[in-house]
XYZ file of C-alpha atoms in Angstrom:
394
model
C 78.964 114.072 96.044
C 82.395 114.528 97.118
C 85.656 112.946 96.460
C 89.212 113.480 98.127
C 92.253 112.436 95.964
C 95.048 110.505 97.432
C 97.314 113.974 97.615
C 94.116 115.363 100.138
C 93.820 112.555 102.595
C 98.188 112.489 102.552
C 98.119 116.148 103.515
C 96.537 115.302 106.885
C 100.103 114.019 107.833
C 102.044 116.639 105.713
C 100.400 119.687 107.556
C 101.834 121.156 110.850
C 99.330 120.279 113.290
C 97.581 123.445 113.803
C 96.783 122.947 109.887
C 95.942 119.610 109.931
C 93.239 119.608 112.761
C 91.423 122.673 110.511
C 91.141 119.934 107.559
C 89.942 116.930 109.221
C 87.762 119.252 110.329
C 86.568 120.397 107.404
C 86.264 117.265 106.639
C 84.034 115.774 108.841
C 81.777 119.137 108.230
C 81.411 116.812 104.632
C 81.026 113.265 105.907
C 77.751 112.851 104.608
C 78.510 113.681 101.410
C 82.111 112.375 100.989
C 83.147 109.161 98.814
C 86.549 107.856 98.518
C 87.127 105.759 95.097
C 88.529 102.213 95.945
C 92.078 103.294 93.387
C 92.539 106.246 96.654
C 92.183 104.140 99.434
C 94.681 101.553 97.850
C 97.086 104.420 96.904
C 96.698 106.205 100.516
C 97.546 103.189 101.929
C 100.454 102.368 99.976
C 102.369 105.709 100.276
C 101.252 106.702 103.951
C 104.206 105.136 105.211
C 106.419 106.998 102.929
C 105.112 110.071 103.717
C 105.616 109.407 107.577
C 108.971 108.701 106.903
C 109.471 111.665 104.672
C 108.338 113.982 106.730
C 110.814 112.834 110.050
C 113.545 112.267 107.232
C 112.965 116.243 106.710
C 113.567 116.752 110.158
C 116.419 114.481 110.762
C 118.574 116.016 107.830
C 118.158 119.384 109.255
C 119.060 117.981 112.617
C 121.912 116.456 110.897
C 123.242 119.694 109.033
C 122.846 121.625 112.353
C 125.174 118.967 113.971
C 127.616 119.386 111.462
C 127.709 123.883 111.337
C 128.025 123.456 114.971
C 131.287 121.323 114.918
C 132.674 123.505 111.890
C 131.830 126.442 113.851
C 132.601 125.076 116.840
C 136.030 124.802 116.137
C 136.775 127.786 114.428
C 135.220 129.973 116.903
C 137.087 127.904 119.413
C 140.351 128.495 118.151
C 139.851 132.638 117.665
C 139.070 132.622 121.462
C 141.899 130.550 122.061
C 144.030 133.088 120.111
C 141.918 136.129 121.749
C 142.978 134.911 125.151
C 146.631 134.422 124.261
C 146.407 137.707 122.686
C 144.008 139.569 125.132
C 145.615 138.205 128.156
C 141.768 136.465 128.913
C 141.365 135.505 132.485
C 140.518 131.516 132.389
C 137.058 132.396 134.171
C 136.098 134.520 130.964
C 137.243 132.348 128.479
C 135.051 129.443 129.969
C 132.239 131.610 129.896
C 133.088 132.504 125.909
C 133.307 128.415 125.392
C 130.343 127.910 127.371
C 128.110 130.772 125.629
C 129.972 128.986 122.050
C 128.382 125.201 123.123
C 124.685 126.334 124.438
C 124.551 128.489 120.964
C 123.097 126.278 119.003
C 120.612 124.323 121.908
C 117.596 126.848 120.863
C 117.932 125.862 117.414
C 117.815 122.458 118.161
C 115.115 122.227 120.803
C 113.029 124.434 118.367
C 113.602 121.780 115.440
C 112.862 118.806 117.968
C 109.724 120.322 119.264
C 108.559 120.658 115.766
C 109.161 117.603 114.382
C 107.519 115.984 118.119
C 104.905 117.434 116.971
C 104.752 117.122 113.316
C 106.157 113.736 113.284
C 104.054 112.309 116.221
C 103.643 109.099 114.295
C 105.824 106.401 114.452
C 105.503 103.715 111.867
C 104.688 100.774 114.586
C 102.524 103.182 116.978
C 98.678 104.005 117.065
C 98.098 106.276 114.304
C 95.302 108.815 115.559
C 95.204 110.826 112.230
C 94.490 107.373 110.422
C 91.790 106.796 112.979
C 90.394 110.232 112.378
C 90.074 109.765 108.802
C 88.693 106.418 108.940
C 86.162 107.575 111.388
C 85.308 110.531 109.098
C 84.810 108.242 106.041
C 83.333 105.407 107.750
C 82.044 102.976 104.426
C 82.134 105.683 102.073
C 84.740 103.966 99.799
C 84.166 101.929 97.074
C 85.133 98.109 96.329
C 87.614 96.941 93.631
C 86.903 96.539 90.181
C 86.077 93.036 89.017
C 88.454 90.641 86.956
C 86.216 91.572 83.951
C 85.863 95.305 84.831
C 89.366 95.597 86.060
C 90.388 94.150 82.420
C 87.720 96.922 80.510
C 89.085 99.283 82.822
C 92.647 98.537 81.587
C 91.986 98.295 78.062
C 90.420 101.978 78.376
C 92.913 103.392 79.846
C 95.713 102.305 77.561
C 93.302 103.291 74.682
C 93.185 106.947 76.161
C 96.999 106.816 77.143
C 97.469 106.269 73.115
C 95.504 108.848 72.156
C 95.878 111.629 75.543
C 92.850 111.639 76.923
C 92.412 112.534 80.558
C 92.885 112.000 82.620
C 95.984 109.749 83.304
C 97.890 110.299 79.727
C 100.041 112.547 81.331
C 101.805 109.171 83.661
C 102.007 107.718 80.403
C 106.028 107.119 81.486
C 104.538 105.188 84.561
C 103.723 101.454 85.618
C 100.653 101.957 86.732
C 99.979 104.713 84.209
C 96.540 103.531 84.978
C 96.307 104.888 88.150
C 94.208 108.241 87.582
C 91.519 106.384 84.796
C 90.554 104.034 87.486
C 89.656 106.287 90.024
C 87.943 108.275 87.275
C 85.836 105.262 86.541
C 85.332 104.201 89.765
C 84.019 107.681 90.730
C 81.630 107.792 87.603
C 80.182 104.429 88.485
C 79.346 105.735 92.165
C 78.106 109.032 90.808
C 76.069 107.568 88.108
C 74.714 105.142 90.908
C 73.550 107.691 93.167
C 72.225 110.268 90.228
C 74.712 112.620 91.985
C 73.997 116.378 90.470
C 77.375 117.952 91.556
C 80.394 115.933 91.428
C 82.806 118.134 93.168
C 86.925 116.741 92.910
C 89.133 117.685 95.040
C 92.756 117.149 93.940
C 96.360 118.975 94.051
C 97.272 117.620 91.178
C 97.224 120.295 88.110
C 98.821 118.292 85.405
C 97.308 118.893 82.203
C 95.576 115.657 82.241
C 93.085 117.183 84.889
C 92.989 120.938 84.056
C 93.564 123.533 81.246
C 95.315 126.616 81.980
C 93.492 129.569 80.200
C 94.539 133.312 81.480
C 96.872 131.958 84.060
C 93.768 129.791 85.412
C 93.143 126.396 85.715
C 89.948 124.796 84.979
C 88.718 121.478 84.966
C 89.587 120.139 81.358
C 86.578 120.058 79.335
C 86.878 116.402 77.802
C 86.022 115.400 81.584
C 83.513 117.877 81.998
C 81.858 116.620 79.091
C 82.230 112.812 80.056
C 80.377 113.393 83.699
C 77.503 115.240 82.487
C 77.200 112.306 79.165
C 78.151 109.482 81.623
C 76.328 110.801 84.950
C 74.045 113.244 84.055
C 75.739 115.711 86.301
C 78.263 118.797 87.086
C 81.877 118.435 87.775
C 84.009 120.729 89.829
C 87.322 120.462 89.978
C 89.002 122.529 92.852
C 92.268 122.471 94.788
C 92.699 121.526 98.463
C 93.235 125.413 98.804
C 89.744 126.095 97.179
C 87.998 123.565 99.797
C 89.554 124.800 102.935
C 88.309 128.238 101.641
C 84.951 127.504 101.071
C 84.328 125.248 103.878
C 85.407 128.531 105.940
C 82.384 130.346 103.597
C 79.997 128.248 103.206
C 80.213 125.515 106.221
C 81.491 127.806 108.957
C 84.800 126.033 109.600
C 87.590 126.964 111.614
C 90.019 127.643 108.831
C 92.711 130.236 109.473
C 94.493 131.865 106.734
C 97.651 130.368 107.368
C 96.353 126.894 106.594
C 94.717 127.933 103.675
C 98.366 129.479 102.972
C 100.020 125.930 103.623
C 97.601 124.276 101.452
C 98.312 126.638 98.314
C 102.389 126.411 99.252
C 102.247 122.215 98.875
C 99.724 122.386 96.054
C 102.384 123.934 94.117
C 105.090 122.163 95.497
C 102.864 118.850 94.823
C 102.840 120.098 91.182
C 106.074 120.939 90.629
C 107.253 117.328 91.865
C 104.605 115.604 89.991
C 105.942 117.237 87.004
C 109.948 116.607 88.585
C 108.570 112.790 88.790
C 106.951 113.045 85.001
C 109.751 114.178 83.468
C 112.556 112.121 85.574
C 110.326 108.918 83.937
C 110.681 110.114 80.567
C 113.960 110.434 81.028
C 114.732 107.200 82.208
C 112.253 105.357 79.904
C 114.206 107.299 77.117
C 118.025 105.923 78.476
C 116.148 102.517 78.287
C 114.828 102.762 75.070
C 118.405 104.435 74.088
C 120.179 100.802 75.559
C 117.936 98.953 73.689
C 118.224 100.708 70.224
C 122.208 101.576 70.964
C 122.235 97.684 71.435
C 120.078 96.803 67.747
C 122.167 99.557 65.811
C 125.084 97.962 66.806
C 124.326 94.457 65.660
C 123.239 95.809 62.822
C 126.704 97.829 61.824
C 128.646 94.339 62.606
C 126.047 92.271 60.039
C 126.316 95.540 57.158
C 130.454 94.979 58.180
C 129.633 91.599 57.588
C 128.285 91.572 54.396
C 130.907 94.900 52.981
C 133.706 92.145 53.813
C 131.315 89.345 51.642
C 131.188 91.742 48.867
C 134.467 92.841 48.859
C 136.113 89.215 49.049
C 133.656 87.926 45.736
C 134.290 91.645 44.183
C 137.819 90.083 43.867
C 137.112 86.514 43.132
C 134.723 88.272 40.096
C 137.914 89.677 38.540
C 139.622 86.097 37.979
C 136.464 84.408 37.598
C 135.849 81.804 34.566
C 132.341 83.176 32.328
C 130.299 80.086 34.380
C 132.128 81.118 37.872
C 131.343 84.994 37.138
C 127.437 84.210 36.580
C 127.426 82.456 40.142
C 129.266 85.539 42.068
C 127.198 88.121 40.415
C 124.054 86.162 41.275
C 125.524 85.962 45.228
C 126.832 89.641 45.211
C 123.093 90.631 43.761
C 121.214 89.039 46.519
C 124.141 90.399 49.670
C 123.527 94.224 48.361
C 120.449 93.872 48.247
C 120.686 92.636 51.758
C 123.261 95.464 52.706
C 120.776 97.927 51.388
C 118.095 96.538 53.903
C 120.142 97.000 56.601
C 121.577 100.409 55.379
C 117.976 101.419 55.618
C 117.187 100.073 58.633
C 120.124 101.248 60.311
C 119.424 105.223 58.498
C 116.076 104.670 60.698
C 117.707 103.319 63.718
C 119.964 106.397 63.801
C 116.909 108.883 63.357
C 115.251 107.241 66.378
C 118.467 107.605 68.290
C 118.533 111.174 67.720
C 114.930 111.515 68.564
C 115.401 109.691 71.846
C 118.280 111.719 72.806
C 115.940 114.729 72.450
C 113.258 113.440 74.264
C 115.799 112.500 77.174
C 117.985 115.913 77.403
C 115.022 117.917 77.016
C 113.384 116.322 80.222
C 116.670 116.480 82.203
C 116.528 120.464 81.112
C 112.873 120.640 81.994
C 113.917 118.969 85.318
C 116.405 120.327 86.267
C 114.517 124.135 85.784
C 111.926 122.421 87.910
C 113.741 121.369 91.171
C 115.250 125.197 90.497
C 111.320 126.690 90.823
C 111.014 124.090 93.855
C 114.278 125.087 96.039
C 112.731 128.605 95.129
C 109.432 128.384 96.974
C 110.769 126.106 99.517
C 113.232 129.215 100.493
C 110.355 132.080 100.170
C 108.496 129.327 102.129
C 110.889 129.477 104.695
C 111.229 133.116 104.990
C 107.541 133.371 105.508
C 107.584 131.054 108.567
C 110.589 132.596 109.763
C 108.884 136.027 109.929
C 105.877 134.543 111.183
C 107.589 133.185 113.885
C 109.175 136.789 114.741
């Protein structure tokens, strides 16, 4: 039994075409043993579109930035042959050949980056989508249905109980909505494997949070809690590998047309799918921490004005005790009893207040670091990514 995560199927439309015809073909090598958990089909469906978009976005802001050097340069270039020919006594024939030469510059670029992204980006988001077709012919009604009400509400139950106490998978989108996301297609794909007394269950994800894998010796491997809870649950073996690892072995084991380049392209967006997964962990922590900051920021501060509150109380009967008749002074020391005692409360609560401010600032600058060092790693491979298509190209 096999199962594609959502990140698989969305790399059909995220790999240059070349790529992306070796993996639906590698796919349909596995059609009769494929399964796609209902929680995947939902998600696939609900972020194709972005990733359409993203993907002619990409495009369109290099297109843009092009634009942009080429009026800069443009200009400048423009006005040093003006002040060549002034200088240089130009004839006007050769300096309309210099401006000329200066405007088609850039057109290579340009037509390069719009024959790319023709192809890449052959999808509109209102057109016939052929690599939606492809993959629903390859699955066909290998998917599962939707949990219950009663099984969607175990379901959710579970996974809070394993968010609470981290275990995978899931607890790592803790920071998330729908931090429920990953437990439900684990349970979905446990039903269907326990239901078909599958021997292999073989998972094929890019993800490589630790909620999934443990990293021992600079490898990953599936984390044992899981392997454990297939073979008790199902009866059978899990293997966890990478989009990478399939295309690999289905060029083994299946005979598929897989060149090394895809197989390249795959590893390059499996860590580049990490690194923003953990960009998009971290970025929630952070915000959930500045919310969680408002709201205590907001409680400490109604608690200093009711401690002010009560200091001015004491203060004003501290006074009224020094000129008080012997009946008068039993009655303010009875009141001033029961407000310090009240002040003390809230001198407490505020002690803790302030500890859980400190705490949450922690949590939130330590996530902006740990992002910020992230999208660093990410430009990094993006630019040796680029280098190796460039000389690829040459």
């Amino acid at each position: 039994m096999v199962v594609l995560d959502t990140n698989v199927l969305l790399s059909a439309y995220r790999f240059a075409p070349l790529a992306r015809e070796q993996l639906l073909s590698a796919m349909e090598r596995l059609k009769s043993r494929l399964w796609i958990p209902h929680r995947v089909a939902f998600e696939f469906h609900r972020r194709r579109l972005d990733v359409i978009v993203d993907q002619r976005a990409a495009y369109e802001t290099l297109l843009a930035l092009i634009s942009r050097r080429r009026e800069e340069l443009n200009k400048e270039i423009g006005d040093s042959i003006r002040q060549l020919s002034r200088r240089a006594a130009l004839t006007e024939a050769d300096k309309k050949k210099l401006f000329e030469q200066l405007e088609l510059s850039f057109d290579p670029l340009v037509e390069k980056v719009n024959s790319l992204n023709a192809e890449h980006s052959a999808i509109g988001i209102h057109e016939e989508d052929p690599i939606l077709s492809r993959l629903q012919a390859i699955i066909g009604e290998s998917f599962g249905e939707d949990f219950g009400e009663q099984a969607r509400g175990e379901a959710l139950a579970e996974a809070e109980r394993r968010k609470e106490a981290q275990i995978p998978p899931g607890f790592k989108d803790a920071s998330k909505d729908e931090f429920y996301g990953d437990y439900f297609l684990w349970r979905q794909t446990l039903d269907e494997a326990k239901r078909r007394s599958a021997a292999h269950l073989l998972f094929v994800t890019s993800d490589q949070k630790e909620d999934w894998y443990l990293k021992v010796k600079g490898k990953h491997i599936a984390h044992p809690l899981l392997t454990e809870e297939v073979q008790k649950n199902c009866g059978a073996q899990l293997v966890l590998i990478s989009t990478e690892t399939l295309l690999r072995n289905a060029r083994r084991y299946l005979d598929a047309d897989v060149s090394n380049e895809t197989i390249r392209q795959a590893g390059e967006m499996r860590k580049v799918d990490s690194i923003r997964e953990r960009m998009a962990f971290h970025h929630a922590e952070a915000v959930q921490a500045d919310r969680l900051l408002r709201e205590v920021h907001a409680e400490r501060s109604e608690l200093v004005t009711r401690a002010k509150s009560l200091e001015n109380f004491i203060r004003v009967h501290s006074n009224e005790l020094k000129h008080a008749s012997p009946s008068e002074a039993n009655r303010h020391h009875a009141v001033l009893s029961t407000v310090i005692q009240d002040r003390d409360v809230i001198e407490d609560q505020l002690a803790r207040v302030n500890d859980k401010i400190v705490a949450l600032e922690e949590v939130r600058d330590r996530s902006r670091i740990n992002f910020d060092h992230l999208q660093a790693q990410l430009q990094d491979i993006l630019e040796i990514a680029e280098l190796v298509d460039s000389t690829d190209s040459a």
